[in-house]
PDB file of C-alpha atoms in Angstrom:
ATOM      1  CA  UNK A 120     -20.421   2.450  -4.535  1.00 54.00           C
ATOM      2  CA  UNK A 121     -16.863   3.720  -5.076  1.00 77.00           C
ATOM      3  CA  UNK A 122     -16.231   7.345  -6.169  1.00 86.00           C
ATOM      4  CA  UNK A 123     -14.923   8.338  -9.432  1.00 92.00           C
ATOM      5  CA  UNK A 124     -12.583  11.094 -10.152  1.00 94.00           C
ATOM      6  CA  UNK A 125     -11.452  12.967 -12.741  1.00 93.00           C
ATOM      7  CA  UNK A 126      -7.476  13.622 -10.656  1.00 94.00           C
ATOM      8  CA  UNK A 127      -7.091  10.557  -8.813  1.00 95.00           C
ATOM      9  CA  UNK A 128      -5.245  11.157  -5.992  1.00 97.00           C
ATOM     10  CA  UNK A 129      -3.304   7.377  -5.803  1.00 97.00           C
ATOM     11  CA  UNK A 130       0.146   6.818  -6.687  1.00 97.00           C
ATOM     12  CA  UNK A 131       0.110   3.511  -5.347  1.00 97.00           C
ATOM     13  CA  UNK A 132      -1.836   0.260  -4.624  1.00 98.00           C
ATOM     14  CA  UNK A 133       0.093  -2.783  -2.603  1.00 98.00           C
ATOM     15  CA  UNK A 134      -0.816  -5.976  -1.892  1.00 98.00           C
ATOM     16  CA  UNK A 135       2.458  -7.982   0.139  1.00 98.00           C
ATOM     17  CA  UNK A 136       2.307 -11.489   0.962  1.00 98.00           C
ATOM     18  CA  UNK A 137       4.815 -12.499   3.489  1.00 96.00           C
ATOM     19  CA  UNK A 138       5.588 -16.713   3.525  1.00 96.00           C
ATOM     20  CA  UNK A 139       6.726 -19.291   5.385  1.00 95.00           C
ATOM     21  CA  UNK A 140       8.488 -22.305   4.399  1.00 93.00           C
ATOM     22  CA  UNK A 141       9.559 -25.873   4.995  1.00 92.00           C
ATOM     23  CA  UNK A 142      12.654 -25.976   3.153  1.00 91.00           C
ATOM     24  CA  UNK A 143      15.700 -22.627   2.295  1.00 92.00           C
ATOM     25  CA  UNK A 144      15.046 -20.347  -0.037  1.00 93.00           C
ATOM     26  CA  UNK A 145      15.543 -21.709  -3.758  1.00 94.00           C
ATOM     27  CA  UNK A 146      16.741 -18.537  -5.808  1.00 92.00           C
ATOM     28  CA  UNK A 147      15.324 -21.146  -8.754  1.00 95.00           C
ATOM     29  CA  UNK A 148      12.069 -19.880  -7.633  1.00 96.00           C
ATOM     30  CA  UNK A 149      11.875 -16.369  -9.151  1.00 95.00           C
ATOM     31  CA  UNK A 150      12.497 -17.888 -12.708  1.00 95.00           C
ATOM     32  CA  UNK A 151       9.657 -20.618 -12.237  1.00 96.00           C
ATOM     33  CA  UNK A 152       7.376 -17.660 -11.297  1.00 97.00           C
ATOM     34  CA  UNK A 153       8.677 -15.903 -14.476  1.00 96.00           C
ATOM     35  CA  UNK A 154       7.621 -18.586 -16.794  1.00 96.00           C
ATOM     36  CA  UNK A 155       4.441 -18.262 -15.867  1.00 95.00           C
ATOM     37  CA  UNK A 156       4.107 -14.135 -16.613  1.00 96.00           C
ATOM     38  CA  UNK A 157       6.915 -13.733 -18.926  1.00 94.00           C
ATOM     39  CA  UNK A 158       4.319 -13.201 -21.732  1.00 95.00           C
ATOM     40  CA  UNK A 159       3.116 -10.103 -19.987  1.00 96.00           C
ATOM     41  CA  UNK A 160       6.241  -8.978 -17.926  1.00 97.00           C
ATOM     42  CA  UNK A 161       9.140  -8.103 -20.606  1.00 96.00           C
ATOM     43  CA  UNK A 162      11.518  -5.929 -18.274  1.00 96.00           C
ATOM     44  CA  UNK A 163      13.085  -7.743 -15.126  1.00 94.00           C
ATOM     45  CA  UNK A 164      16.407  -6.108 -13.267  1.00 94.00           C
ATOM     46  CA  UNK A 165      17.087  -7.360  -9.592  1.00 92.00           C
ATOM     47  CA  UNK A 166      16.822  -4.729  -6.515  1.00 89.00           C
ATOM     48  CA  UNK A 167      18.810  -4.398  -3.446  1.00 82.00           C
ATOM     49  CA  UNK A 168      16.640  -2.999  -0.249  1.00 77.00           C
ATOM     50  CA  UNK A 169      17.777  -2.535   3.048  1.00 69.00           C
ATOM     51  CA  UNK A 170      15.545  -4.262   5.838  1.00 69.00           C
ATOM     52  CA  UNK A 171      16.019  -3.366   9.457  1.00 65.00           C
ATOM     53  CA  UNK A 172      14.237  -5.658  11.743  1.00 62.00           C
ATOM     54  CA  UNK A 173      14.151  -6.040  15.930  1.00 61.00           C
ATOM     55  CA  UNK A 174      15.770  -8.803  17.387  1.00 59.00           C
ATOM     56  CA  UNK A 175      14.141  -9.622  20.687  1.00 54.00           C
ATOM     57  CA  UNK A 176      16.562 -11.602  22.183  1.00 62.00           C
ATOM     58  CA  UNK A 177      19.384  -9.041  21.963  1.00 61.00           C
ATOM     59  CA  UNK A 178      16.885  -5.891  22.417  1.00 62.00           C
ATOM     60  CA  UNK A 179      18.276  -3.976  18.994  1.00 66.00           C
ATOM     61  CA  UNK A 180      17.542  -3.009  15.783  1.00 68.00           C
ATOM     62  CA  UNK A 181      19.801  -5.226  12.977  1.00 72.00           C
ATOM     63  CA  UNK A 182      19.689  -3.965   9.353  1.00 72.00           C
ATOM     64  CA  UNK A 183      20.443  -6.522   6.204  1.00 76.00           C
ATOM     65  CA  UNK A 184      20.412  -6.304   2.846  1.00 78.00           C
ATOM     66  CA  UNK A 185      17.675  -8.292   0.871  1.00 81.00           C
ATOM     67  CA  UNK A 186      17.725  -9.124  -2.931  1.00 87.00           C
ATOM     68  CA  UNK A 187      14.679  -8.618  -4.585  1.00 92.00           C
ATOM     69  CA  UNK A 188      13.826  -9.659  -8.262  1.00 95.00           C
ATOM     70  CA  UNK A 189      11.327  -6.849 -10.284  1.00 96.00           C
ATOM     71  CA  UNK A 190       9.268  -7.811 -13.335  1.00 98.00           C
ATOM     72  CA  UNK A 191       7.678  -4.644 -14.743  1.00 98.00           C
ATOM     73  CA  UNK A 192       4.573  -5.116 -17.465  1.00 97.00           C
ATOM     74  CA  UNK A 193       4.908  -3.038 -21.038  1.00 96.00           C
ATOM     75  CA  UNK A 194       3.540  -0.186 -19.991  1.00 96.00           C
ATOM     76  CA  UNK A 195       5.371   0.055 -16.697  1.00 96.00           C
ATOM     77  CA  UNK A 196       2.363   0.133 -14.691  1.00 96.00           C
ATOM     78  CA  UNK A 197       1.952  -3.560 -13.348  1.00 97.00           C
ATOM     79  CA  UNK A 198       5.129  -4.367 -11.387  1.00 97.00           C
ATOM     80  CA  UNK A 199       6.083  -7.644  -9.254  1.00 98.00           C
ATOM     81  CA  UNK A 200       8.708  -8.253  -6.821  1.00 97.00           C
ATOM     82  CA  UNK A 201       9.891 -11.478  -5.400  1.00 97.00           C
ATOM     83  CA  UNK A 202      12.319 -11.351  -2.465  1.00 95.00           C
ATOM     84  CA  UNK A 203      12.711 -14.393  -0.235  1.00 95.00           C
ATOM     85  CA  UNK A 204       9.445 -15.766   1.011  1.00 96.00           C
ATOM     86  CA  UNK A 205       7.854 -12.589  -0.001  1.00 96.00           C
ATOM     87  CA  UNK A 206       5.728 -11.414  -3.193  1.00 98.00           C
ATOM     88  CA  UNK A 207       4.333  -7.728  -3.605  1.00 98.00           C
ATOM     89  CA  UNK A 208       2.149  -6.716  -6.316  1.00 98.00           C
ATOM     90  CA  UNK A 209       2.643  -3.091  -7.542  1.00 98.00           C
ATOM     91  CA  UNK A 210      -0.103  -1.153  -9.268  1.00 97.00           C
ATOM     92  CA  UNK A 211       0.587   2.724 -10.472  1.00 96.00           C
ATOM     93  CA  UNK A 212      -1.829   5.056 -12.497  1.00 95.00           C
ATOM     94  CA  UNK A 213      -3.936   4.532 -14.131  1.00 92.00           C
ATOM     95  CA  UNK A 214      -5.460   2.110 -11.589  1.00 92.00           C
ATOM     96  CA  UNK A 215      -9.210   0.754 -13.028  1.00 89.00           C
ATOM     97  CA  UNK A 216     -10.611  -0.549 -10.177  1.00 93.00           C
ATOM     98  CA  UNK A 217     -10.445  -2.824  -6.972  1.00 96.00           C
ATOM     99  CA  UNK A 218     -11.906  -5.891  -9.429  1.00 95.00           C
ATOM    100  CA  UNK A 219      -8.785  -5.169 -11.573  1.00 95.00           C
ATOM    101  CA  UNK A 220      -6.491  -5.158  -8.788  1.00 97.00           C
ATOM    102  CA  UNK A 221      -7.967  -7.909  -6.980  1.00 97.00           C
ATOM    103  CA  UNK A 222      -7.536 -10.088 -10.662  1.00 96.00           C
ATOM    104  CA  UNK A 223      -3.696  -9.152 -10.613  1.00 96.00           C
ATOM    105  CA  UNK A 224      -3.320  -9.853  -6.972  1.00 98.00           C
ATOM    106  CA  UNK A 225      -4.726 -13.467  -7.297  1.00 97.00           C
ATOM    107  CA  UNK A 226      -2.752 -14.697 -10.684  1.00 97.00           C
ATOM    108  CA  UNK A 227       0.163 -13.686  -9.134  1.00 98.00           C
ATOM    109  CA  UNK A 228       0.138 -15.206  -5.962  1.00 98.00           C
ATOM    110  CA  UNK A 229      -1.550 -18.344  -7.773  1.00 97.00           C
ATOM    111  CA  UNK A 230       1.904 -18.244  -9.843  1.00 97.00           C
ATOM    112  CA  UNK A 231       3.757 -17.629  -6.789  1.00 98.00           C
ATOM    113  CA  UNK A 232       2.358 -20.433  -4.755  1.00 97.00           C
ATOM    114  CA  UNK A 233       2.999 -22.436  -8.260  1.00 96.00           C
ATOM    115  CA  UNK A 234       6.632 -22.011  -8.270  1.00 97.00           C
ATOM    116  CA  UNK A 235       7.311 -21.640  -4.477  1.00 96.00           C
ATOM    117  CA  UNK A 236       5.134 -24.040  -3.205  1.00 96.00           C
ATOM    118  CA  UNK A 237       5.104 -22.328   0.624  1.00 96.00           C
ATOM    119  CA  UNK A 238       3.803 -23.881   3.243  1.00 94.00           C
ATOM    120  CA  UNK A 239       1.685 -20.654   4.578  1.00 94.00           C
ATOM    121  CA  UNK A 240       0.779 -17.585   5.349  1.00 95.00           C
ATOM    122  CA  UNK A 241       2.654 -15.465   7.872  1.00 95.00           C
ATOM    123  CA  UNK A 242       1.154 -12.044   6.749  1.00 96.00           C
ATOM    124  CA  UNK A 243      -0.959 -10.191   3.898  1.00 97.00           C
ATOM    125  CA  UNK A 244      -1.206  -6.253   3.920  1.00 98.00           C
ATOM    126  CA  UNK A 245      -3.124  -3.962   1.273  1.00 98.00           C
ATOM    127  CA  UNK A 246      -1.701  -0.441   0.755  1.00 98.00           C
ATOM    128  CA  UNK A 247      -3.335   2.985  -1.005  1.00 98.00           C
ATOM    129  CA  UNK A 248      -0.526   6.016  -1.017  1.00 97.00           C
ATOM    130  CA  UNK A 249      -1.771   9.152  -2.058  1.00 98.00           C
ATOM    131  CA  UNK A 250      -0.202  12.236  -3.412  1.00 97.00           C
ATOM    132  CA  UNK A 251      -2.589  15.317  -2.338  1.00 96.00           C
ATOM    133  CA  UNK A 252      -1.936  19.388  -3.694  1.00 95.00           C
ATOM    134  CA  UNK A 253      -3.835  21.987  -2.778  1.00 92.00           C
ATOM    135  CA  UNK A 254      -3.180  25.800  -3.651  1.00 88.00           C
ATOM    136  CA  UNK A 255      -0.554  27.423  -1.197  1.00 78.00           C
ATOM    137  CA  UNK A 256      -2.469  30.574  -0.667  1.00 70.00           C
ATOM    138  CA  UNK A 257      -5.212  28.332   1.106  1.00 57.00           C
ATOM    139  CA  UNK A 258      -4.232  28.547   4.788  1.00 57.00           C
ATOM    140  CA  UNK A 259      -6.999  26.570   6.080  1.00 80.00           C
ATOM    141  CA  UNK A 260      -6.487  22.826   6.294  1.00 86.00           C
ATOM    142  CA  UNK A 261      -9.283  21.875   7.757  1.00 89.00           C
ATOM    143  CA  UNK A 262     -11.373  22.916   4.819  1.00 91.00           C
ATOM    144  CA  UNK A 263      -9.523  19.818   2.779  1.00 94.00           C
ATOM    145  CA  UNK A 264      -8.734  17.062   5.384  1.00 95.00           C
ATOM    146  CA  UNK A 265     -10.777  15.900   8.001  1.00 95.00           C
ATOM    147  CA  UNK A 266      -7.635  14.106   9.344  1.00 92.00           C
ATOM    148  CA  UNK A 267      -5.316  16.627  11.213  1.00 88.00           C
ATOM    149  CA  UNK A 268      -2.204  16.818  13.615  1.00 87.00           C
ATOM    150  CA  UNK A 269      -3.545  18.793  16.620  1.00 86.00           C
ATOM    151  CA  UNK A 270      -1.058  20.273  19.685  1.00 84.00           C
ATOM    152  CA  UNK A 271      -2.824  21.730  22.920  1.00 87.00           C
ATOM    153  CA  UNK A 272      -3.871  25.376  22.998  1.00 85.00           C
ATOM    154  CA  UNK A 273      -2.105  28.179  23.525  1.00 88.00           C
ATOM    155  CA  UNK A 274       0.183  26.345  21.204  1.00 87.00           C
ATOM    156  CA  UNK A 275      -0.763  27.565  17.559  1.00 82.00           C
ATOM    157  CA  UNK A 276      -2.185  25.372  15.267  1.00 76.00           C
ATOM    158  CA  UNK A 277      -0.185  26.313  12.245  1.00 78.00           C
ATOM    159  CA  UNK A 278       1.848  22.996  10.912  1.00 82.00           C
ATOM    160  CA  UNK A 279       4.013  23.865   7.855  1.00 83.00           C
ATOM    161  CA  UNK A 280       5.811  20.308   8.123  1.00 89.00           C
ATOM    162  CA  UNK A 281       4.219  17.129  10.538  1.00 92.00           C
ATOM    163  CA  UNK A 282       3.633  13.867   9.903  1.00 94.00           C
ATOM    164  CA  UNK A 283       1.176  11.869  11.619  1.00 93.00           C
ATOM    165  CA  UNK A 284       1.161   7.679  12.079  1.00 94.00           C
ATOM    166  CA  UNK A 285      -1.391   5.614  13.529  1.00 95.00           C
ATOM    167  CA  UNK A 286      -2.618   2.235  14.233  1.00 96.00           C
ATOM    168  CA  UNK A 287      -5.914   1.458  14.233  1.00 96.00           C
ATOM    169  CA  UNK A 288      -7.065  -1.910  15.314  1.00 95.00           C
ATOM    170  CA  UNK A 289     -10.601  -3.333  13.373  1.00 94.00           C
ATOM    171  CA  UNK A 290     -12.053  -6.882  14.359  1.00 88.00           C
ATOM    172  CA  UNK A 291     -13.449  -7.774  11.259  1.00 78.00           C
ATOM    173  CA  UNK A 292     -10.902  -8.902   9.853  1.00 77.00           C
ATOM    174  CA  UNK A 293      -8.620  -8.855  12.557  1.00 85.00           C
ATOM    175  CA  UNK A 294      -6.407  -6.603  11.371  1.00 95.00           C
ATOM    176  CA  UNK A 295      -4.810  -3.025  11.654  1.00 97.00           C
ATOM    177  CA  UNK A 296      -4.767  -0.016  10.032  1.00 98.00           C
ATOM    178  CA  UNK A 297      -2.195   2.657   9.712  1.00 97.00           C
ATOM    179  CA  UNK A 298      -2.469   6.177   8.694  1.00 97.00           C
ATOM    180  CA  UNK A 299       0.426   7.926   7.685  1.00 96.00           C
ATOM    181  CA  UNK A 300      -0.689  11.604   6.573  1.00 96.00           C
ATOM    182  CA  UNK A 301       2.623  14.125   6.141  1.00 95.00           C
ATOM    183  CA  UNK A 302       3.723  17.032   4.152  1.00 93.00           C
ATOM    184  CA  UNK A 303       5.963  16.511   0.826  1.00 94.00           C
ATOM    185  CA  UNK A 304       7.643  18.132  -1.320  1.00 92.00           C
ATOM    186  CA  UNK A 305       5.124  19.639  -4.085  1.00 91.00           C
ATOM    187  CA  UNK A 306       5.266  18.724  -7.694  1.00 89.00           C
ATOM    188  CA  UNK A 307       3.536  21.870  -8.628  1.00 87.00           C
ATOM    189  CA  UNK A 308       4.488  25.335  -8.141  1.00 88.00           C
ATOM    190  CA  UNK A 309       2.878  27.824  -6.283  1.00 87.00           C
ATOM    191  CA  UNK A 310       1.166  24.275  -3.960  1.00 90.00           C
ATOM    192  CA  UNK A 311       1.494  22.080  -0.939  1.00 92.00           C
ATOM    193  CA  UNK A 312       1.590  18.544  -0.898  1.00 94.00           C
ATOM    194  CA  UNK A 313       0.889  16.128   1.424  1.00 95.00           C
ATOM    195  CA  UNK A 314       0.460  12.193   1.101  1.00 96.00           C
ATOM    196  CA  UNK A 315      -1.933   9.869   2.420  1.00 97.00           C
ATOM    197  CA  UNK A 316      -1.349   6.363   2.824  1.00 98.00           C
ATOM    198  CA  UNK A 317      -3.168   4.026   4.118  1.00 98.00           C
ATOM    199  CA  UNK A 318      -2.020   0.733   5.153  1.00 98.00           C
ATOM    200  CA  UNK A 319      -4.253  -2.397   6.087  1.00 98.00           C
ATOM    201  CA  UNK A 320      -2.106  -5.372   7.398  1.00 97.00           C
ATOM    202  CA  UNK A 321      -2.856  -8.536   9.050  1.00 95.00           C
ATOM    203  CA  UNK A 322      -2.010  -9.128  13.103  1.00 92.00           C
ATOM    204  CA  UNK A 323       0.399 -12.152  14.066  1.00 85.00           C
ATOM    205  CA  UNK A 324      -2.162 -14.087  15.876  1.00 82.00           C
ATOM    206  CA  UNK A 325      -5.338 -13.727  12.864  1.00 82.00           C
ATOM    207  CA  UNK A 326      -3.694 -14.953   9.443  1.00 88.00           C
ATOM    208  CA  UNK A 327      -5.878 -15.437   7.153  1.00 88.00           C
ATOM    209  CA  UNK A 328      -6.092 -18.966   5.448  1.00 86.00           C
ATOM    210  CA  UNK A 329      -5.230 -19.744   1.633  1.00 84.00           C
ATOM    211  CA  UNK A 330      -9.772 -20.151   1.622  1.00 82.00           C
ATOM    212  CA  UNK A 331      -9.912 -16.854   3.286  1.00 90.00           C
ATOM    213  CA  UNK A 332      -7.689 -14.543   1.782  1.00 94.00           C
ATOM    214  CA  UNK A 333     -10.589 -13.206  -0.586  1.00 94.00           C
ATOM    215  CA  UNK A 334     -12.506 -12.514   2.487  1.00 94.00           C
ATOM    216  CA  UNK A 335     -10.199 -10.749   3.722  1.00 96.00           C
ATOM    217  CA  UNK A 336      -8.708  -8.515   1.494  1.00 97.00           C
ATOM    218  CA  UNK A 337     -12.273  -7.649   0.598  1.00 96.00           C
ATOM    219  CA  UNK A 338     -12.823  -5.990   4.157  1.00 95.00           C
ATOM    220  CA  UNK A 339      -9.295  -4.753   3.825  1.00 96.00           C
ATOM    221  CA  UNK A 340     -10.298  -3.300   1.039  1.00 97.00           C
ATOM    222  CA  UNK A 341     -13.528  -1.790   1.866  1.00 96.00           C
ATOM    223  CA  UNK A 342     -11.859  -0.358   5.289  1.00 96.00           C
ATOM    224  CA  UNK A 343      -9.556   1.601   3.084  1.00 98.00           C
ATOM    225  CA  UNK A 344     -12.248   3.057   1.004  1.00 97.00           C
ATOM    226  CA  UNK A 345     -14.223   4.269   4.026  1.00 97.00           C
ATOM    227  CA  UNK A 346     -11.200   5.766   5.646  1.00 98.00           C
ATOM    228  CA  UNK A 347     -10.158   7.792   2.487  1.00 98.00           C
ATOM    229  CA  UNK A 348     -13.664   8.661   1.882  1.00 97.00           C
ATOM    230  CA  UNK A 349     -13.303  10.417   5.531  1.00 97.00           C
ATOM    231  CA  UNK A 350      -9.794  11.718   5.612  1.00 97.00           C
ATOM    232  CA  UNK A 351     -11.155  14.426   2.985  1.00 96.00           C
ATOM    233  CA  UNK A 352     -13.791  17.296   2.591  1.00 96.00           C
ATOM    234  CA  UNK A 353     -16.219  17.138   0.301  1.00 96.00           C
ATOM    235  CA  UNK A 354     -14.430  20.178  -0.789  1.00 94.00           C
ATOM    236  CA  UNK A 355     -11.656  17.978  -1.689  1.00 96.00           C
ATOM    237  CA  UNK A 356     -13.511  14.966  -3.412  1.00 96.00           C
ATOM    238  CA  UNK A 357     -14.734  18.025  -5.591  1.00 95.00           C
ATOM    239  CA  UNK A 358     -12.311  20.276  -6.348  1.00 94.00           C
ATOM    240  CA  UNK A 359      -9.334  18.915  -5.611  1.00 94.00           C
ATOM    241  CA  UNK A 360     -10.172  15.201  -7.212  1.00 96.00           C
ATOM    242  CA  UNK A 361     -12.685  16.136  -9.136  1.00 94.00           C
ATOM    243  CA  UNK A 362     -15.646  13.869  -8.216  1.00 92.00           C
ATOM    244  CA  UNK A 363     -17.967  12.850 -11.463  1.00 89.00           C
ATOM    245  CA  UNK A 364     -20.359  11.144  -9.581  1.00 73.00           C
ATOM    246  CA  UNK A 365     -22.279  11.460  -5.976  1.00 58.00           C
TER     247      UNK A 365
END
């Protein structure tokens, strides 16, 4: 059973569909899509992000710029983005639930394949970001996060900035994890902030099929939960979120 809380730590929920396809990319493609959620999607303005990728062959890191199209729901809270062969869905606060998500993620990429008509899957992550604050006069870390940077003693333990990345690898789904836990800069005063995000994506050699995707964002998803659960105290899911029910 999920836990409910009063302060929500998430920001963020992500689910990113990366596609392949038989023929160039049709910029067409974004307005068939927005036929089919216009109703629901009123504001639209087009992005430009910079990717930087490895090239193998030459051994180096190449940057590009890549067009993106946004379509933003009334409220602001529901936003899509459509770059080439690519499709993220974008939930902020409030987020319901993993049902609601789960119903955005799947009209969407329904629409998607729709208009785009790919001809598969190359990968599918799911993505939680959380914002975390917790009083500055509490020195003690480990009474809120069960997830820490550690350095070899005599070396003190005392971290006013870090930021800490792994990958994870699970086997059902075949898939990865990464943690990202940092500091930030706090939106409150007299606080620190760190974020949490947690990042389940598929590995090049276990895509999921179109029959499977379900499946597998459903472990996805549940791998997230338990990882959050642990990455906090239950001083945290208290206090700090709030919990309103055990």
């Amino acid at each position: 059973m999920a836990r409910t809380y009063m302060k929500p730590p998430l920001i963020e929920a992500v689910c990113d569909f990366k596609f392949s396809s038989l023929q160039p990319w049709d910029w067409t493609i974004p307005g068939l899509f927005y036929e089919e959620i216009r109703d629901s999607f009123p504001y639209k303005e087009q992005l430009n992000t910079i990717e930087t990728k490895i090239d193998q062959d030459q051994g180096q890191f190449i940057q590009q710029s890549i067009p993106k199209l946004q379509f933003s729901n009334e409220a602001r809270n529901v936003v899509i983005q459509i770059a080439p062969d690519s499709l993220s869905i974008h939930l902020l606060p409030p987020y319901n639930s993993w049902i609601d998500f789960k119903e955005h993620i799947f009209e969407y990429l329904h629409a998607y394949q729709k208009a785009a008509h790919p001809s598969g899957l190359i990968s599918v992550a799911l993505r939680y970001i959380n914002h975390v604050e917790i009083p500055l006069n509490e020195a003690e870390l480990e009474e809120y996060f069960s997830v820490l940077p550690q350095v070899p003693a005599p070396i003190p333990q005392i971290f006013p900035s870090f930021l800490l990345n792994v990958d994870i690898p699970y086997t059902s789904p075949s898939s990865a994890l990464r943690i990202t836990f940092g500091t930030i800069i706090p939106k409150l005063e007299n606080s620190s902030a760190y974020v949490l995000d947690l990042n389940m994506y598929s590995l090049s050699d276990a895509i999921p099929s179109d029959a499977h995707i379900i499946d597998w964002l459903e472990a996805a998803h549940e791998h997230i939960e338990e990882a959050f659960t642990a990455s906090f105290t239950e001083k945290t899911h208290s206090e700090i979120f709030g919990e309103v029910n055990k």
